[in-house]
mmCIF file of C-alpha atoms in Angstrom:
data_model
loop_
_atom_site.group_PDB
_atom_site.id
_atom_site.type_symbol
_atom_site.label_atom_id
_atom_site.label_comp_id
_atom_site.label_asym_id
_atom_site.label_seq_id
_atom_site.Cartn_x
_atom_site.Cartn_y
_atom_site.Cartn_z
ATOM 1 C CA MET A 1 118.907 108.454 131.266
ATOM 2 C CA MET A 2 119.314 104.879 132.723
ATOM 3 C CA ASN A 3 119.049 104.742 136.427
ATOM 4 C CA ILE A 4 119.676 101.550 138.469
ATOM 5 C CA ILE A 5 119.599 101.473 142.378
ATOM 6 C CA ALA A 6 121.124 98.317 143.909
ATOM 7 C CA MET A 7 120.572 97.691 147.664
ATOM 8 C CA GLY A 8 122.540 95.009 149.567
ATOM 9 C CA GLY A 9 119.787 94.926 152.332
ATOM 10 C CA GLY A 10 117.478 97.229 154.182
ATOM 11 C CA GLY A 11 114.486 98.998 152.830
ATOM 12 C CA PHE A 12 110.852 98.309 153.846
ATOM 13 C CA SER A 13 111.400 94.526 154.096
ATOM 14 C CA GLN A 14 114.330 94.704 156.506
ATOM 15 C CA GLU A 15 114.221 98.024 158.093
ATOM 16 C CA PRO A 16 110.452 98.897 158.506
ATOM 17 C CA ASP A 17 111.279 101.686 160.793
ATOM 18 C CA ASN A 18 113.952 103.202 158.638
ATOM 19 C CA PRO A 19 112.534 104.554 155.338
ATOM 20 C CA LYS A 20 115.549 106.220 154.072
ATOM 21 C CA LEU A 21 116.592 103.985 151.179
ATOM 22 C CA ASP A 22 112.958 103.549 149.948
ATOM 23 C CA ARG A 23 112.463 107.296 150.096
ATOM 24 C CA TYR A 24 115.708 107.913 148.270
ATOM 25 C CA ILE A 25 114.382 105.722 145.454
ATOM 26 C CA LEU A 26 111.069 107.607 145.326
ATOM 27 C CA ASN A 27 112.929 110.959 145.216
ATOM 28 C CA GLN A 28 114.912 109.960 142.058
ATOM 29 C CA SER A 29 111.721 110.203 139.995
ATOM 30 C CA ALA A 30 110.891 113.532 138.479
ATOM 31 C CA GLN A 31 107.114 112.713 139.099
ATOM 32 C CA ILE A 32 105.427 114.216 142.173
ATOM 33 C CA ASN A 33 103.427 111.099 142.698
ATOM 34 C CA PRO A 34 105.445 108.415 140.824
ATOM 35 C CA LYS A 35 104.030 105.023 139.802
ATOM 36 C CA ILE A 36 106.037 102.291 141.592
ATOM 37 C CA CYS A 37 105.621 98.600 140.766
ATOM 38 C CA PHE A 38 106.930 95.771 143.020
ATOM 39 C CA ILE A 39 108.052 92.578 141.488
ATOM 40 C CA PRO A 40 108.262 89.882 144.144
ATOM 41 C CA THR A 41 109.243 86.984 141.820
ATOM 42 C CA ALA A 42 112.333 85.886 143.845
ATOM 43 C CA SER A 43 110.129 85.353 146.965
ATOM 44 C CA GLY A 44 107.725 83.221 145.083
ATOM 45 C CA ASP A 45 105.321 86.205 145.101
ATOM 46 C CA ALA A 46 104.999 85.843 148.870
ATOM 47 C CA GLU A 47 101.729 87.431 150.066
ATOM 48 C CA ASP A 48 103.214 88.837 153.245
ATOM 49 C CA TYR A 49 106.115 90.480 151.353
ATOM 50 C CA ILE A 50 103.627 92.090 148.974
ATOM 51 C CA GLN A 51 101.486 93.234 151.853
ATOM 52 C CA ARG A 52 104.533 94.894 153.569
ATOM 53 C CA PHE A 53 105.315 96.697 150.311
ATOM 54 C CA TYR A 54 101.794 98.164 150.264
ATOM 55 C CA GLU A 55 101.837 98.938 153.986
ATOM 56 C CA PHE A 56 104.879 101.211 153.433
ATOM 57 C CA PHE A 57 104.353 102.715 150.020
ATOM 58 C CA GLU A 58 100.641 103.474 150.436
ATOM 59 C CA LYS A 59 101.747 106.040 153.064
ATOM 60 C CA GLU A 60 104.144 107.724 150.718
ATOM 61 C CA ASN A 61 103.636 110.165 147.803
ATOM 62 C CA CYS A 62 103.418 107.437 145.085
ATOM 63 C CA GLU A 63 101.089 105.109 143.358
ATOM 64 C CA PRO A 64 102.064 101.517 144.336
ATOM 65 C CA THR A 65 101.213 98.361 142.471
ATOM 66 C CA HIS A 66 102.740 94.942 141.955
ATOM 67 C CA LEU A 67 103.213 92.294 139.293
ATOM 68 C CA SER A 68 102.845 88.612 140.129
ATOM 69 C CA LEU A 69 104.019 85.904 137.804
ATOM 70 C CA LEU A 70 102.695 83.019 139.931
ATOM 71 C CA GLN A 71 99.237 84.451 140.450
ATOM 72 C CA GLN A 72 98.761 86.392 137.328
ATOM 73 C CA THR A 73 96.207 89.140 136.802
ATOM 74 C CA ILE A 74 97.830 91.247 134.135
ATOM 75 C CA ALA A 75 97.860 89.956 130.504
ATOM 76 C CA ASP A 76 99.923 92.777 128.842
ATOM 77 C CA LYS A 77 102.916 92.892 131.099
ATOM 78 C CA GLU A 78 104.920 95.020 128.790
ATOM 79 C CA ALA A 79 102.398 97.815 128.662
ATOM 80 C CA PHE A 80 101.922 97.589 132.335
ATOM 81 C CA LEU A 81 105.542 97.770 133.248
ATOM 82 C CA LEU A 82 106.406 100.404 130.689
ATOM 83 C CA SER A 83 103.707 102.680 132.207
ATOM 84 C CA GLN A 84 105.570 102.701 135.536
ATOM 85 C CA ASP A 85 107.986 105.357 136.824
ATOM 86 C CA ILE A 86 109.857 103.037 139.161
ATOM 87 C CA ILE A 87 110.179 99.228 139.196
ATOM 88 C CA TYR A 88 111.393 97.728 142.555
ATOM 89 C CA VAL A 89 112.436 94.182 142.628
ATOM 90 C CA GLY A 90 112.284 92.228 145.938
ATOM 91 C CA GLY A 91 114.739 89.639 147.435
ATOM 92 C CA GLY A 92 114.677 85.924 147.485
ATOM 93 C CA ASN A 93 115.884 83.260 145.139
ATOM 94 C CA THR A 94 117.943 84.817 142.314
ATOM 95 C CA ARG A 95 118.028 81.608 140.222
ATOM 96 C CA ASN A 96 114.272 81.303 140.163
ATOM 97 C CA LEU A 97 113.843 84.995 139.493
ATOM 98 C CA ILE A 98 116.001 84.848 136.305
ATOM 99 C CA ALA A 99 114.416 81.665 135.052
ATOM 100 C CA LEU A 100 110.798 82.981 135.482
ATOM 101 C CA TRP A 101 111.682 86.386 134.023
ATOM 102 C CA LYS A 102 113.267 84.706 130.857
ATOM 103 C CA GLU A 103 110.280 82.371 130.538
ATOM 104 C CA TRP A 104 107.728 85.304 130.549
ATOM 105 C CA GLY A 105 109.980 87.730 128.690
ATOM 106 C CA LEU A 106 110.503 90.138 131.512
ATOM 107 C CA ASP A 107 114.241 90.295 130.892
ATOM 108 C CA ILE A 108 113.435 91.962 127.474
ATOM 109 C CA ILE A 109 110.720 94.154 128.939
ATOM 110 C CA LEU A 110 112.965 95.460 131.705
ATOM 111 C CA ARG A 111 115.650 96.339 129.300
ATOM 112 C CA LYS A 112 113.130 98.466 127.353
ATOM 113 C CA ALA A 113 112.084 99.965 130.668
ATOM 114 C CA LEU A 114 115.626 100.926 131.437
ATOM 115 C CA ASP A 115 116.128 102.503 128.051
ATOM 116 C CA GLN A 116 112.967 104.476 128.389
ATOM 117 C CA GLY A 117 114.253 106.002 131.603
ATOM 118 C CA ILE A 118 112.249 104.038 134.101
ATOM 119 C CA ILE A 119 114.158 103.679 137.372
ATOM 120 C CA LEU A 120 115.052 100.124 138.198
ATOM 121 C CA ALA A 121 115.734 99.338 141.808
ATOM 122 C CA GLY A 122 115.971 96.228 144.043
ATOM 123 C CA ILE A 123 117.268 94.556 147.146
ATOM 124 C CA SER A 124 119.332 91.393 147.477
ATOM 125 C CA ALA A 125 118.342 89.173 144.535
ATOM 126 C CA GLY A 126 116.675 92.240 143.111
ATOM 127 C CA ALA A 127 119.964 94.045 143.195
ATOM 128 C CA ILE A 128 122.054 91.126 141.828
ATOM 129 C CA CYS A 129 119.736 90.739 138.808
ATOM 130 C CA TRP A 130 120.916 93.990 137.189
ATOM 131 C CA PHE A 131 124.635 92.819 136.994
ATOM 132 C CA GLU A 132 126.181 90.217 134.807
ATOM 133 C CA GLU A 133 126.304 87.683 137.657
ATOM 134 C CA GLY A 134 126.157 87.414 141.403
ATOM 135 C CA LEU A 135 126.811 85.287 144.404
ATOM 136 C CA SER A 136 123.762 83.310 145.415
ATOM 137 C CA ASP A 137 122.634 80.873 148.055
ATOM 138 C CA SER A 138 119.632 79.834 145.882
ATOM 139 C CA VAL A 139 120.759 76.173 146.071
ATOM 140 C CA PRO A 140 120.423 75.010 149.783
ATOM 141 C CA GLY A 141 123.750 74.541 151.489
ATOM 142 C CA GLU A 142 125.689 75.881 148.412
ATOM 143 C CA TRP A 143 127.176 79.137 147.177
ATOM 144 C CA THR A 144 126.857 79.498 143.501
ATOM 145 C CA ILE A 145 127.304 81.861 140.670
ATOM 146 C CA VAL A 146 124.071 83.066 138.973
ATOM 147 C CA ARG A 147 124.285 84.617 135.457
ATOM 148 C CA THR A 148 121.900 87.513 135.422
ATOM 149 C CA LEU A 149 120.750 90.386 133.123
ATOM 150 C CA GLY A 150 123.918 92.219 132.451
ATOM 151 C CA PHE A 151 122.581 95.716 132.434
ATOM 152 C CA LEU A 152 125.528 96.665 134.621
ATOM 153 C CA GLN A 153 129.063 95.252 134.238
ATOM 154 C CA GLY A 154 130.637 92.939 136.771
ATOM 155 C CA SER A 155 129.207 90.973 139.682
ATOM 156 C CA LEU A 156 127.444 91.862 142.955
ATOM 157 C CA CYS A 157 127.364 90.374 146.453
ATOM 158 C CA PRO A 158 124.691 91.762 148.830
ATOM 159 C CA HIS A 159 124.492 91.244 152.648
ATOM 160 C CA TYR A 160 128.294 91.576 152.743
ATOM 161 C CA ASP A 161 128.398 92.258 156.484
ATOM 162 C CA GLY A 162 125.567 89.951 157.432
ATOM 163 C CA GLU A 163 127.088 86.546 156.553
ATOM 164 C CA SER A 164 130.834 85.824 156.883
ATOM 165 C CA GLU A 165 130.525 82.871 154.563
ATOM 166 C CA ARG A 166 129.171 85.202 151.837
ATOM 167 C CA GLN A 167 132.315 87.353 152.074
ATOM 168 C CA TYR A 168 134.525 84.356 151.900
ATOM 169 C CA HIS A 169 132.909 82.756 148.800
ATOM 170 C CA TYR A 170 132.597 86.128 146.947
ATOM 171 C CA ARG A 171 136.306 86.811 147.336
ATOM 172 C CA THR A 172 137.271 83.193 146.610
ATOM 173 C CA PHE A 173 135.212 83.103 143.291
ATOM 174 C CA ILE A 174 136.842 86.321 142.142
ATOM 175 C CA GLU A 175 140.380 85.178 143.249
ATOM 176 C CA ASN A 176 140.262 81.895 141.443
ATOM 177 C CA GLY A 177 138.759 83.505 138.259
ATOM 178 C CA THR A 178 135.309 81.913 138.176
ATOM 179 C CA MET A 179 133.500 85.219 138.938
ATOM 180 C CA LYS A 180 133.974 88.726 137.514
ATOM 181 C CA PRO A 181 135.181 91.413 139.934
ATOM 182 C CA GLY A 182 132.339 93.681 141.062
ATOM 183 C CA TYR A 183 130.710 95.196 144.065
ATOM 184 C CA ALA A 184 129.882 94.183 147.580
ATOM 185 C CA LEU A 185 127.144 95.810 149.629
ATOM 186 C CA ASP A 186 126.511 95.676 153.379
ATOM 187 C CA ASP A 187 122.969 95.641 154.615
ATOM 188 C CA GLY A 188 121.794 99.220 154.577
ATOM 189 C CA ALA A 189 124.149 100.159 151.716
ATOM 190 C CA ALA A 190 123.262 100.951 148.160
ATOM 191 C CA LEU A 191 124.791 102.013 144.929
ATOM 192 C CA HIS A 192 122.969 104.317 142.383
ATOM 193 C CA PHE A 193 124.142 104.063 138.797
ATOM 194 C CA VAL A 194 123.234 106.621 136.114
ATOM 195 C CA GLY A 195 124.087 105.016 132.786
ATOM 196 C CA ASN A 196 127.070 102.833 133.394
ATOM 197 C CA THR A 197 128.655 105.372 135.863
ATOM 198 C CA LEU A 198 128.350 105.309 139.616
ATOM 199 C CA HIS A 199 126.307 108.296 140.663
ATOM 200 C CA ALA A 200 126.087 107.803 144.486
ATOM 201 C CA ALA A 201 126.923 105.359 147.252
ATOM 202 C CA ILE A 202 124.317 105.710 150.003
ATOM 203 C CA ALA A 203 123.562 104.173 153.368
ATOM 204 C CA SER A 204 120.623 104.059 155.684
ATOM 205 C CA ARG A 205 122.588 103.231 158.803
ATOM 206 C CA PRO A 206 125.910 104.222 160.195
ATOM 207 C CA LYS A 207 128.945 102.020 159.075
ATOM 208 C CA ALA A 208 127.011 100.454 156.231
ATOM 209 C CA THR A 209 129.463 100.395 153.344
ATOM 210 C CA ALA A 210 129.692 99.496 149.676
ATOM 211 C CA TYR A 211 133.070 98.142 148.194
ATOM 212 C CA LYS A 212 134.550 97.850 144.788
ATOM 213 C CA VAL A 213 136.156 94.360 144.837
ATOM 214 C CA THR A 214 138.858 93.690 142.317
ATOM 215 C CA LEU A 215 141.698 91.323 141.607
ATOM 216 C CA ASP A 216 145.163 92.980 141.418
ATOM 217 C CA ASN A 217 148.293 90.892 140.942
ATOM 218 C CA HIS A 218 146.390 87.751 141.956
ATOM 219 C CA GLU A 219 145.265 89.390 145.257
ATOM 220 C CA ILE A 220 141.817 90.592 146.260
ATOM 221 C CA THR A 221 141.356 94.295 146.874
ATOM 222 C CA GLU A 222 138.415 95.850 148.652
ATOM 223 C CA LYS A 223 138.058 99.522 148.196
ATOM 224 C CA PRO A 224 135.308 101.146 150.289
ATOM 225 C CA PHE A 225 133.306 103.899 148.745
ATOM 226 C CA ASP A 226 132.778 107.204 150.549
ATOM 227 C CA MET A 227 129.222 106.788 151.753
ATOM 228 C CA ASP A 228 126.520 109.394 151.794
ATOM 229 C CA TYR A 229 124.628 108.541 154.977
ATOM 230 C CA LEU A 230 121.042 109.560 154.437
#
C-alpha cells in the first residue's frame, strides 16, 4: 500500500524537543527497527542538517542512513533506496531538488519505492515534491510554481502559518488559475495519504492545522481538517 506523509514544518529540524511527527513516521512501518534514509538534496546536502538527522534518529528504534547526491558514496542508488523501509526528504530549495533528482533518476526510483510499499515522508520542499506542483521561494525574492513528481494530485503549500506572504501568493495563484487547488499545511501539521486517499491529518503542536484549499465560483475556500493532535 502506498504511504506518503507530508509535513508543513516541524520534525527534528524545526522542533528538536518535539519528536511527535518523526515518531509518527517511524510508527507507520511494520518493522520493529525500520531502515530510514534521509535525502537532504534540497539543502545542498548540508552537513549540519545531516548531523541533526542522525542525532535524533540514532536514539530511536530504527536504522538511519542518508543519500547524498553532491558528495556521492553510493553507486547503486536504486538498490540502496529500495532496501529502505522509510525515505525521509528534507527541506530547502524545491527547484534544485527536482532538477537533481531528475538528473540522477531519483524521480523514477522513488516511484518504484512508493509502489513497493516503502513509506515516503518529507518536510517543506520534501513535502511539496510528492504533489503535482507547489509554491516555492526557491528563486530569491520571488514566489514561483514548481512542477514536482505528481505522486499525489493537486498542489501543496507548507509553512502556511509562518509566512503571511506565502498564504497570499498560494491563494492568488489558485484564484487566477495558474496553480492547481490543493493543500496548505501549518508548521507542525502533516497529512498522511494511503494510496490517493487522505488517511490522517496530524499535528505536533496545538492549533497547527492543515487545510484543503479549493476554488468555488471564483472564490477561494479554505476548509480546515479535523486534526489529530499527537
